[in-house]
Coordinates of C-alpha atoms in Angstrom, one line a residue:
M1 CA 24.1 8.6 37.5
S2 CA 26.9 6.0 37.0
D3 CA 28.8 8.4 34.8
S4 CA 28.5 11.0 37.4
K5 CA 29.8 8.7 40.1
Q6 CA 32.8 7.8 38.1
Y7 CA 33.6 11.5 37.6
F8 CA 33.6 12.4 41.3
T9 CA 35.3 9.2 42.8
T10 CA 39.1 8.4 42.9
P11 CA 39.9 4.8 42.6
Y12 CA 41.5 3.2 45.7
S13 CA 44.6 1.9 43.9
Q14 CA 45.5 5.4 42.6
T15 CA 45.2 6.9 46.1
A16 CA 47.5 4.2 47.6
K17 CA 50.1 4.9 44.9
V18 CA 50.2 8.6 45.7
T19 CA 50.4 8.0 49.4
T20 CA 53.3 5.5 48.9
L21 CA 55.2 8.0 46.9
S22 CA 54.7 10.7 49.5
F23 CA 56.0 8.4 52.3
A24 CA 59.0 7.5 50.1
A25 CA 59.8 11.1 49.5
A26 CA 59.5 12.0 53.1
G27 CA 61.7 9.0 54.1
F28 CA 64.4 10.0 51.6
S29 CA 64.3 13.6 52.9
C30 CA 64.8 12.3 56.4
L31 CA 67.6 10.1 55.3
I32 CA 69.3 13.1 53.6
A33 CA 68.7 15.3 56.6
G34 CA 70.2 12.6 58.8
I35 CA 73.3 12.2 56.7
L36 CA 73.7 16.0 56.6
L37 CA 73.3 16.2 60.4
L38 CA 75.9 13.4 60.9
L39 CA 78.3 15.3 58.6
Y40 CA 77.6 18.5 60.4
V41 CA 78.3 17.0 63.8
N42 CA 81.3 15.1 62.5
A43 CA 82.7 18.4 61.1
K44 CA 82.8 19.8 64.6
S45 CA 85.4 17.2 65.8
H46 CA 86.9 15.6 62.7
L47 CA 89.1 16.8 59.9
P48 CA 87.7 16.7 56.3
L49 CA 87.7 13.4 54.5
H50 CA 90.5 14.2 52.1
T51 CA 93.1 15.9 54.2
T52 CA 96.9 15.5 54.1
I53 CA 99.5 17.4 56.2
N54 CA 103.1 17.3 55.0
G55 CA 102.0 14.4 52.9
I56 CA 100.5 12.4 55.8
D57 CA 96.9 11.3 55.4
V58 CA 94.9 12.5 58.5
G59 CA 91.4 12.6 56.8
N60 CA 88.3 12.1 58.9
R61 CA 90.4 11.9 62.1
T62 CA 89.7 13.7 65.4
V63 CA 92.2 16.5 66.3
A64 CA 93.8 14.3 68.9
D65 CA 94.2 11.3 66.5
A66 CA 95.6 13.6 63.8
K67 CA 98.1 15.1 66.2
N68 CA 99.2 11.7 67.4
K69 CA 99.7 10.4 63.9
L70 CA 101.7 13.5 62.8
E71 CA 103.9 13.4 65.9
K72 CA 104.8 9.7 65.2
Q73 CA 105.5 10.1 61.5
L74 CA 107.0 13.6 61.4
L75 CA 110.8 14.1 61.7
A76 CA 112.2 17.1 63.5
P77 CA 112.3 20.4 61.5
P78 CA 115.4 20.8 59.3
L79 CA 118.3 22.2 61.3
H80 CA 118.9 25.8 60.4
Q81 CA 120.4 29.0 61.8
V82 CA 118.5 32.2 62.6
T83 CA 120.5 35.4 62.4
L84 CA 119.1 38.7 63.7
S85 CA 120.9 41.9 62.6
V86 CA 120.7 45.7 63.1
D87 CA 123.2 47.5 60.9
A88 CA 126.6 45.8 61.5
I89 CA 125.4 44.2 64.8
S90 CA 124.1 40.6 64.7
V91 CA 123.3 37.7 67.0
A92 CA 122.5 34.1 65.9
S93 CA 121.1 30.9 67.2
N94 CA 120.3 27.5 65.6
S95 CA 116.8 26.1 65.4
S96 CA 117.6 23.4 68.0
E97 CA 118.5 26.0 70.6
L98 CA 115.4 27.9 69.8
E99 CA 113.4 24.7 70.3
A100 CA 111.9 24.7 66.8
R101 CA 108.8 22.6 66.2
Y102 CA 106.1 22.1 63.7
D103 CA 103.0 24.2 64.4
V104 CA 100.4 21.4 64.1
D105 CA 97.6 23.4 65.7
K106 CA 98.0 26.2 63.1
A107 CA 97.4 23.6 60.3
I108 CA 94.7 21.5 62.0
L109 CA 92.4 23.8 63.9
P110 CA 91.1 25.9 60.9
L111 CA 89.9 22.6 59.3
V112 CA 87.8 21.6 62.3
G113 CA 84.5 23.2 63.3
T114 CA 81.5 24.8 61.6
P115 CA 80.8 28.3 60.4
Q116 CA 79.5 30.7 63.0
N117 CA 76.8 33.4 62.7
A118 CA 75.3 32.0 59.5
H119 CA 72.0 30.5 58.3
I120 CA 71.7 26.7 58.8
R121 CA 71.6 26.1 55.0
T122 CA 74.8 28.2 54.6
K123 CA 76.4 26.2 57.4
V124 CA 75.4 22.8 55.9
F125 CA 76.6 23.8 52.4
A126 CA 79.9 25.0 53.8
V127 CA 80.4 21.8 55.7
L128 CA 79.6 19.6 52.6
Q129 CA 81.9 21.7 50.5
R130 CA 84.8 21.4 52.9
Y131 CA 84.2 17.8 53.7
F132 CA 84.5 16.6 50.1
T133 CA 87.2 19.0 49.1
T134 CA 90.9 17.9 49.1
H135 CA 93.1 19.7 51.7
E136 CA 96.8 19.6 51.4
A137 CA 98.5 21.5 54.2
T138 CA 102.2 22.2 55.0
L139 CA 103.2 22.7 58.6
D140 CA 104.9 25.9 59.6
I141 CA 107.9 25.9 61.8
T142 CA 107.7 27.9 65.1
Y143 CA 110.0 28.6 67.9
N144 CA 109.7 28.6 71.7
P145 CA 108.6 32.2 72.4
E146 CA 110.8 32.4 75.5
K147 CA 113.9 31.3 73.6
L148 CA 113.2 33.7 70.8
N149 CA 112.7 36.5 73.3
E150 CA 116.0 35.7 74.8
L151 CA 117.7 36.0 71.4
L152 CA 116.0 39.3 70.9
A153 CA 117.0 40.5 74.4
L154 CA 120.6 39.6 73.5
L155 CA 120.4 41.7 70.4
Q156 CA 118.8 44.5 72.5
T157 CA 121.8 44.6 74.8
K158 CA 124.1 45.2 71.8
V159 CA 121.8 47.6 70.0
E160 CA 120.1 49.6 72.7
I161 CA 121.0 53.3 73.1
P162 CA 119.4 54.6 76.3
A163 CA 117.5 57.8 75.8
Q164 CA 118.5 60.8 77.9
P165 CA 115.5 62.9 78.6
P166 CA 115.6 66.7 78.6
R167 CA 116.3 68.1 82.0
A168 CA 116.9 71.5 83.7
T169 CA 119.5 72.5 86.1
L170 CA 119.7 75.6 88.3
R171 CA 123.4 76.0 89.2
V172 CA 122.9 78.9 91.7
S173 CA 119.7 79.3 93.7
G174 CA 117.9 82.5 92.9
N175 CA 119.9 83.2 89.8
S176 CA 117.9 82.7 86.7
N177 CA 121.0 83.3 84.6
S178 CA 122.3 80.0 85.9
L179 CA 119.4 78.0 84.4
E180 CA 120.7 75.4 82.0
I181 CA 118.6 73.3 79.6
F182 CA 119.8 69.9 78.4
A183 CA 117.9 69.1 75.2
G184 CA 118.1 65.4 75.6
I185 CA 119.5 62.5 73.5
Q186 CA 117.3 60.2 71.5
G187 CA 117.7 56.5 72.1
R188 CA 116.9 53.4 70.2
T189 CA 115.5 50.0 71.0
V190 CA 114.6 46.8 69.2
A191 CA 111.1 46.8 67.9
V192 CA 110.3 43.3 69.4
E193 CA 106.7 42.9 68.1
A194 CA 107.7 43.9 64.5
A195 CA 110.8 41.7 64.7
T196 CA 108.7 38.7 65.9
Q197 CA 106.3 39.1 63.0
L198 CA 109.2 39.3 60.4
I199 CA 110.7 36.0 61.9
A200 CA 107.3 34.3 61.6
E201 CA 107.0 35.2 57.9
Q202 CA 110.3 33.5 57.0
K203 CA 110.6 30.1 55.3
K204 CA 112.5 28.2 57.9
S205 CA 113.8 25.2 56.1
S206 CA 117.2 26.7 55.7
D207 CA 119.4 29.5 57.3
F208 CA 118.0 33.0 57.1
T209 CA 118.8 36.5 58.4
V210 CA 116.2 39.0 59.5
A211 CA 117.0 42.7 59.5
V212 CA 115.4 43.7 62.8
P213 CA 113.7 47.0 62.9
V214 CA 114.4 49.5 65.7
A215 CA 112.3 52.2 67.3
S216 CA 113.4 55.6 68.6
T217 CA 113.0 56.3 72.3
G218 CA 112.8 59.5 74.2
A219 CA 112.1 63.0 73.1
V220 CA 114.6 65.8 72.3
L221 CA 113.9 69.5 72.6
D222 CA 114.3 71.7 69.7
E223 CA 115.2 75.4 70.1
A224 CA 111.6 76.5 70.4
G225 CA 110.9 73.7 72.9
A226 CA 113.9 74.9 75.0
Q227 CA 112.6 78.4 75.1
T228 CA 109.1 77.2 76.1
A229 CA 110.8 75.1 78.9
L230 CA 112.7 78.2 80.1
S231 CA 109.4 80.1 80.4
Q232 CA 108.0 77.3 82.6
L233 CA 111.1 77.3 84.8
Q234 CA 111.6 81.0 85.4
P235 CA 108.7 81.4 87.9
L236 CA 110.4 78.8 90.1
V237 CA 113.7 80.6 90.5
G238 CA 114.1 82.1 94.0
T239 CA 111.2 80.1 95.5
T240 CA 111.1 77.5 98.3
I241 CA 108.5 75.0 99.4
T242 CA 108.5 73.8 103.0
F243 CA 106.7 70.7 104.2
S244 CA 106.8 70.4 108.0
R245 CA 106.6 67.4 110.3
E246 CA 106.8 67.8 114.0
G247 CA 108.9 70.9 113.6
I248 CA 111.4 69.3 111.2
P249 CA 110.9 70.8 107.7
F250 CA 111.5 69.1 104.4
V251 CA 112.5 71.9 102.1
L252 CA 112.4 72.0 98.3
K253 CA 114.5 74.8 96.9
D254 CA 114.4 76.2 93.4
T255 CA 117.4 74.0 92.6
D256 CA 115.2 71.0 93.4
T257 CA 111.9 72.0 91.8
V258 CA 113.2 72.9 88.4
G259 CA 114.2 69.3 88.1
F260 CA 110.6 68.2 88.6
I261 CA 109.3 69.9 85.5
D262 CA 108.4 67.8 82.4
L263 CA 110.2 69.9 79.8
V264 CA 108.6 68.0 76.9
N265 CA 104.9 67.8 77.9
G266 CA 104.8 70.5 80.5
G267 CA 103.5 70.1 84.0
V268 CA 105.2 68.2 86.9
Q269 CA 106.9 64.8 86.5
S270 CA 105.1 62.5 88.9
T271 CA 108.0 60.0 88.9
A272 CA 110.5 62.6 90.1
V273 CA 108.1 63.8 92.8
A274 CA 107.4 60.2 93.8
A275 CA 111.1 59.5 94.3
T276 CA 111.5 62.5 96.6
V277 CA 108.4 61.7 98.6
S278 CA 109.6 58.1 98.9
R279 CA 112.8 59.4 100.6
W280 CA 110.6 61.5 103.0
E281 CA 108.5 58.5 103.8
K282 CA 111.6 56.5 104.9
A283 CA 112.7 59.3 107.1
I284 CA 109.3 59.9 108.7
N285 CA 107.6 56.6 109.2
R286 CA 108.1 55.2 112.6
P287 CA 106.2 53.1 115.2
P288 CA 105.0 54.7 118.5
Q289 CA 107.7 55.3 121.1
E290 CA 106.8 54.3 124.6
P291 CA 107.9 56.9 127.3
Q292 CA 110.3 56.2 130.2
L293 CA 111.4 58.4 133.1
E294 CA 113.7 57.4 135.9
Y295 CA 114.9 60.0 138.5
N296 CA 116.1 60.4 142.1
K297 CA 113.1 61.5 144.1
E298 CA 115.2 63.5 146.5
T299 CA 117.6 65.3 144.2
L300 CA 115.4 65.2 141.1
A301 CA 118.4 64.1 139.0
V302 CA 117.1 62.3 135.9
T303 CA 119.0 59.1 135.0
K304 CA 116.8 58.0 132.1
F305 CA 114.3 59.7 129.9
V306 CA 112.6 58.6 126.7
P307 CA 110.0 61.1 125.5
P308 CA 106.6 59.8 124.2
R309 CA 106.4 59.9 120.5
N310 CA 103.4 59.2 118.3
G311 CA 103.9 56.6 115.6
L312 CA 103.8 58.3 112.2
T313 CA 102.8 57.2 108.7
L314 CA 103.1 59.5 105.7
D315 CA 100.2 59.5 103.2
V316 CA 102.4 59.2 100.1
D317 CA 99.6 59.9 97.5
K318 CA 98.4 63.0 99.3
T319 CA 102.0 64.2 99.7
T320 CA 102.8 63.7 96.1
K321 CA 99.7 65.7 95.1
L322 CA 100.7 68.5 97.6
V323 CA 104.2 68.8 96.1
S324 CA 102.7 69.0 92.5
D325 CA 100.1 71.5 93.6
A326 CA 102.7 73.6 95.4
I327 CA 104.9 73.7 92.2
R328 CA 101.9 74.7 90.1
E329 CA 101.0 77.4 92.6
L330 CA 104.5 78.9 92.3
Q331 CA 104.3 78.8 88.5
T332 CA 100.9 80.6 88.4
P333 CA 101.3 84.3 87.7
S334 CA 100.2 86.4 90.6
E335 CA 100.7 89.8 92.2
P336 CA 102.6 89.9 94.4
K337 CA 104.6 86.9 93.1
V338 CA 104.5 83.9 95.4
K339 CA 108.0 83.0 96.6
Q340 CA 107.4 80.8 99.6
V341 CA 104.8 78.0 100.0
D342 CA 104.3 76.3 103.4
K343 CA 102.5 73.0 103.6
K344 CA 101.8 70.5 106.4
L345 CA 102.5 66.9 105.7
P346 CA 99.5 64.6 105.9
L347 CA 100.4 62.1 108.7
A348 CA 98.5 59.4 110.4
E349 CA 99.4 59.3 114.1
L350 CA 99.3 56.4 116.5
P351 CA 99.8 57.3 120.2
P352 CA 101.9 55.2 122.6
K353 CA 100.1 52.9 125.0
K354 CA 101.6 54.5 128.1
S355 CA 101.8 58.1 129.4
L356 CA 104.7 59.9 131.1
A357 CA 102.3 60.4 134.1
D358 CA 102.7 56.7 134.7
F359 CA 106.4 57.2 135.7
N360 CA 106.3 60.2 138.1
T361 CA 104.2 62.2 140.5
L362 CA 105.8 65.5 139.6
G363 CA 103.2 66.5 137.0
I364 CA 105.6 65.7 134.1
K365 CA 103.2 64.2 131.7
E366 CA 103.0 66.1 128.4
R367 CA 104.9 68.5 126.2
I368 CA 104.1 72.1 126.9
G369 CA 106.8 73.9 124.8
F370 CA 109.0 73.4 121.8
G371 CA 111.9 75.3 120.2
E372 CA 114.3 74.5 117.4
S373 CA 117.2 75.9 115.4
Y374 CA 119.7 75.0 112.7
Y375 CA 123.4 75.6 112.5
A376 CA 124.5 74.7 109.0
H377 CA 128.1 75.8 108.0
S378 CA 129.3 75.5 111.6
I379 CA 132.9 74.4 112.0
P380 CA 133.6 71.0 113.7
N381 CA 134.5 72.6 117.1
R382 CA 131.3 74.6 117.2
I383 CA 129.3 71.5 116.3
H384 CA 131.0 69.7 119.2
N385 CA 130.2 72.5 121.6
V386 CA 126.6 72.7 120.6
A387 CA 126.1 69.0 121.3
L388 CA 128.0 69.2 124.6
A389 CA 126.0 72.2 125.9
A390 CA 122.7 70.8 124.7
S391 CA 123.3 67.5 126.6
R392 CA 124.2 69.4 129.9
I393 CA 121.0 71.4 129.9
S394 CA 118.9 68.5 128.9
L395 CA 117.2 66.4 131.6
H396 CA 117.1 69.3 134.1
I397 CA 114.0 69.5 136.2
V398 CA 112.7 73.0 137.2
K399 CA 110.5 72.9 140.3
P400 CA 107.3 75.0 140.5
G401 CA 108.1 78.6 141.3
E402 CA 111.9 78.1 140.7
E403 CA 114.0 80.3 138.5
F404 CA 116.1 78.5 136.0
S405 CA 119.6 79.9 135.2
F406 CA 121.3 78.8 131.9
N407 CA 124.8 79.6 133.1
K408 CA 124.4 78.0 136.5
T409 CA 122.9 74.8 135.0
L410 CA 125.6 74.6 132.2
G411 CA 128.5 75.1 134.6
E412 CA 132.0 76.2 133.7
V413 CA 132.8 76.5 130.0
S414 CA 136.4 75.8 129.3
G415 CA 138.8 73.3 127.8
E416 CA 138.9 71.5 131.1
T417 CA 135.2 70.8 131.0
G418 CA 135.3 69.4 127.5
F419 CA 134.6 72.5 125.4
K420 CA 136.6 73.3 122.3
S421 CA 137.9 76.5 120.9
A422 CA 135.5 78.0 118.3
Y423 CA 134.7 81.5 117.1
V424 CA 132.8 83.8 119.5
I425 CA 131.9 87.4 119.3
Q426 CA 134.2 89.5 121.5
G427 CA 134.1 93.3 121.1
N428 CA 134.1 94.1 117.5
R429 CA 135.7 90.9 116.4
T430 CA 135.1 87.2 115.9
V431 CA 137.8 85.4 117.9
L432 CA 138.6 81.9 119.0
G433 CA 137.3 81.1 122.4
D434 CA 136.3 78.1 124.5
G435 CA 132.6 77.3 124.1
G436 CA 131.8 79.0 120.8
G437 CA 128.3 77.7 119.8
V438 CA 126.8 77.7 123.4
C439 CA 124.6 80.6 122.4
Q440 CA 123.0 78.2 119.8
V441 CA 121.7 76.2 122.8
S442 CA 120.5 79.2 124.8
S443 CA 118.7 80.7 121.8
T444 CA 116.9 77.4 121.1
L445 CA 115.9 77.0 124.8
F446 CA 114.6 80.6 124.7
R447 CA 112.3 79.7 121.8
A448 CA 110.9 76.7 123.7
V449 CA 110.2 78.9 126.7
L450 CA 108.5 81.5 124.6
N451 CA 106.4 78.7 123.0
A452 CA 105.4 77.4 126.5
G453 CA 104.4 80.9 127.6
L454 CA 106.7 80.8 130.7
D455 CA 107.9 83.9 132.5
V456 CA 111.3 85.0 131.0
T457 CA 113.2 86.9 133.7
R458 CA 116.4 87.7 131.8
R459 CA 117.3 87.7 128.2
L460 CA 119.9 89.6 126.2
P461 CA 120.3 89.7 122.4
H462 CA 123.5 89.3 120.6
S463 CA 125.5 92.5 119.6
Y464 CA 125.4 91.3 116.0
R465 CA 123.0 89.2 113.9
V466 CA 124.2 85.6 113.8
S467 CA 123.3 83.8 110.6
Y468 CA 122.6 80.5 112.4
Y469 CA 119.7 81.9 114.3
E470 CA 118.0 83.2 111.2
L471 CA 118.1 79.9 109.2
N472 CA 114.5 79.2 110.3
S473 CA 113.6 82.3 112.2
K474 CA 113.2 86.0 111.9
P475 CA 115.8 88.4 113.4
G476 CA 115.6 89.0 117.1
I477 CA 114.6 85.6 118.4
D478 CA 117.8 84.7 120.1
A479 CA 119.4 84.8 123.6
T480 CA 123.1 85.3 124.2
V481 CA 124.9 83.9 127.3
Y482 CA 128.4 84.4 128.8
S483 CA 129.7 84.1 132.3
G484 CA 128.2 86.4 134.9
E485 CA 125.1 88.3 134.2
T486 CA 125.0 87.6 130.5
D487 CA 122.6 84.9 131.3
F488 CA 119.3 83.5 130.1
R489 CA 116.7 82.8 132.9
F490 CA 113.1 82.0 133.2
K491 CA 110.7 81.1 136.0
N492 CA 108.5 78.1 136.2
D493 CA 105.2 79.8 136.9
T494 CA 103.1 76.7 136.6
D495 CA 101.9 74.4 139.5
H496 CA 104.0 71.4 138.4
A497 CA 107.6 70.6 137.7
I498 CA 109.0 71.1 134.2
L499 CA 111.5 68.7 132.5
I500 CA 113.9 70.2 129.9
Y501 CA 114.7 67.8 127.2
G502 CA 116.8 68.5 124.1
E503 CA 118.8 66.9 121.3
A504 CA 121.5 68.1 119.0
D505 CA 121.8 66.3 115.7
S506 CA 125.5 66.8 114.7
R507 CA 125.0 65.3 111.3
N508 CA 122.0 67.3 110.1
L509 CA 123.1 70.4 112.2
Y510 CA 119.7 70.7 113.8
M511 CA 118.7 70.9 117.5
F512 CA 115.6 71.2 119.5
Y513 CA 114.3 71.6 123.1
E514 CA 111.1 70.3 124.5
L515 CA 109.6 71.3 127.8
Y516 CA 107.5 68.6 129.6
G517 CA 105.1 69.4 132.5
T518 CA 101.3 69.7 132.9
S519 CA 99.5 72.1 130.7
D520 CA 97.3 74.6 132.5
G521 CA 95.7 75.6 129.1
R522 CA 97.8 78.6 128.4
T523 CA 98.8 79.4 124.9
A524 CA 101.6 81.7 123.5
E525 CA 101.9 83.4 120.2
I526 CA 104.7 85.6 118.7
V527 CA 103.1 88.6 116.9
D528 CA 103.9 92.0 115.6
H529 CA 107.4 91.2 114.5
K530 CA 109.1 94.4 113.2
T531 CA 112.5 95.3 111.7
W532 CA 113.9 98.7 111.0
N533 CA 117.1 100.8 111.0
F534 CA 118.8 98.7 108.3
R535 CA 122.6 99.2 107.7
P536 CA 124.8 97.4 105.2
A537 CA 127.4 94.8 106.2
P538 CA 131.0 95.9 106.3
P539 CA 133.7 94.3 104.0
P540 CA 134.7 90.7 104.8
V541 CA 137.3 89.9 107.4
Y542 CA 140.1 87.3 106.7
I543 CA 141.6 85.6 109.8
P544 CA 145.0 83.9 109.4
D545 CA 144.7 80.3 110.5
P546 CA 147.6 77.8 110.3
S547 CA 145.1 74.9 110.2
V548 CA 143.9 75.9 106.7
P549 CA 146.2 75.0 103.8
P550 CA 148.1 78.1 102.4
G551 CA 146.2 79.8 99.6
K552 CA 142.8 78.4 100.8
T553 CA 140.0 80.2 102.6
V554 CA 137.2 78.7 104.7
Q555 CA 134.1 80.8 105.5
V556 CA 133.1 80.6 109.2
D557 CA 130.7 83.5 109.5
W558 CA 128.3 85.2 107.1
A559 CA 127.7 88.9 106.5
A560 CA 124.7 90.4 108.0
A561 CA 123.3 93.9 107.7
G562 CA 122.7 95.9 110.9
V563 CA 119.0 96.0 111.9
S564 CA 116.7 96.7 114.8
A565 CA 114.0 94.1 115.6
S566 CA 111.2 93.6 118.0
F567 CA 108.3 91.2 118.6
K568 CA 105.6 90.5 121.2
N569 CA 104.9 87.2 122.9
I570 CA 101.3 87.2 123.9
V571 CA 100.4 84.6 126.6
K572 CA 96.7 83.7 127.1
D573 CA 95.1 81.5 129.7
K574 CA 92.7 78.6 128.9
T575 CA 89.8 81.0 128.6
G576 CA 91.6 83.2 126.1
R577 CA 92.3 86.0 128.5
I578 CA 95.7 87.7 128.0
I579 CA 97.8 87.1 131.1
R580 CA 101.1 88.5 129.8
E581 CA 102.3 90.5 126.9
D582 CA 106.1 90.5 126.7
T583 CA 108.0 92.8 124.2
Y584 CA 111.5 91.9 123.1
V585 CA 113.7 94.5 121.4
S586 CA 117.1 93.8 119.8
N587 CA 119.6 96.2 118.2
Y588 CA 122.2 94.5 115.9
R589 CA 125.2 96.3 114.5
P590 CA 126.4 95.5 111.0
W591 CA 128.5 92.3 110.8
S592 CA 131.0 91.2 108.2
A593 CA 131.6 87.8 106.7
K594 CA 134.6 86.0 108.3
Y595 CA 137.0 83.8 106.5
L596 CA 139.8 81.6 107.8
Q597 CA 142.8 82.2 105.6
G598 CA 145.5 79.6 105.2
V599 CA 149.0 80.5 106.2
A600 CA 152.3 78.6 106.2
Q601 CA 153.0 76.6 109.4

């Protein structure tokens, strides 16, 4: 029994010894773990134990302490010159001007911290290895980035060759043979990023020169690219795009649109379109215009009138897209080929706070008719006469039931009444006569009356087609006037007075008339326009004129073929019932171009 007991029982002293060893081992492990933890934590904020930078001991210091010690003991970087060159061109600056300094952070920061995204044992081992390893670092020299960029910019001014992009020019509208392609000129520029990297790689203890790389800019068309560009441009020749705004069009001719095409990548250049739309925006945008009307209640003579105008804001983004879409539409093959595209400008409108009705009891409260015309190429005297005649007809009030006479309202046309001598049609010739250009005014008023659906009681066409009246209209929508019965007349067949208001823009050679009254709901539409009986224009006529220098010619009238024209103006009441259907017929004889020919005084 006793032997058996000794076999199964451990003596107390032996058990205590084992337990003591176990506790000692556990304590040692904890001590080691604690030391490792302290080293790990220390490594996050302190440099390794054996660290020197530029020979200065900064071991086991925090980043702030190490920086402070280095700044106190380090001298300024050695003075040296930095030269940047491209071919034979160079610029230079010394290290002081570039604000050279030692890059302490670059040397210190990689030595601080602990490995990321690794197992804890790997991190601890890496920390121990780095902590007890000797680190000897040399500080790099760096420059103030702004100063270095200024030096590179100075080099750029001497080195840069601006690129000239390919572009197209149409010398003569409608003539594809006048299309010219400029292939472009390649430019060059300093490769700043690459140059900065090369400078950083230099040993900066003494003078050094860096051959700065350059980069090519712009694209140049080769012969095949030029042919491709021509094929893109051909469909635009002879086309126009019109964007209208309150009767005033913004026209892009083929000479404009060919310049919008990206000859390198194809398509439309958004920057070129944006520049054009920006100009339109400046011309269009306006605040609301509050109306004013002052008049003599007995004579109905108007002393002041300001028409109401909605404030306008052009939607630039939508307009830019409209222009691009219109150009693409013209370039798209179709049968028949599209030559004219008409678009309405996207405008936001803000009405004025007051109404014309607040200023009168005559029923003059809204616009009921509008007409416009252009007179490009007019000579100065004709421009003067248009403006004078337009102002004398403007602000005239036509009472309900009254017949308006253009000649009677205008009064005498002569030099004594302010009119100048300009070319008028007389018989078979264009001759100088007082008041040349007055018919521009009567024709514009005729269009406003047609638009208002009023009763035209007398209208006569010209004997010949006049180029001015077809700049924005078809043949036959004109009205000639002269003394006597060669008059334009209409009747105010509404229940309220009508105010005639017009302006002539002598700079842009554009005029309009507006009729203000009370709308009774009627509408008017020009339909069924026809032309026939075409005859060619006769040879040009040269008219001697001492005001033109000898040997010079000035064109004052443009050739027009003879033609017969007709149209209907259908007037409907507010229910849509036709109340009047007026047919206008014009027969124009062929007309020759007219030139003033210089003669000796």
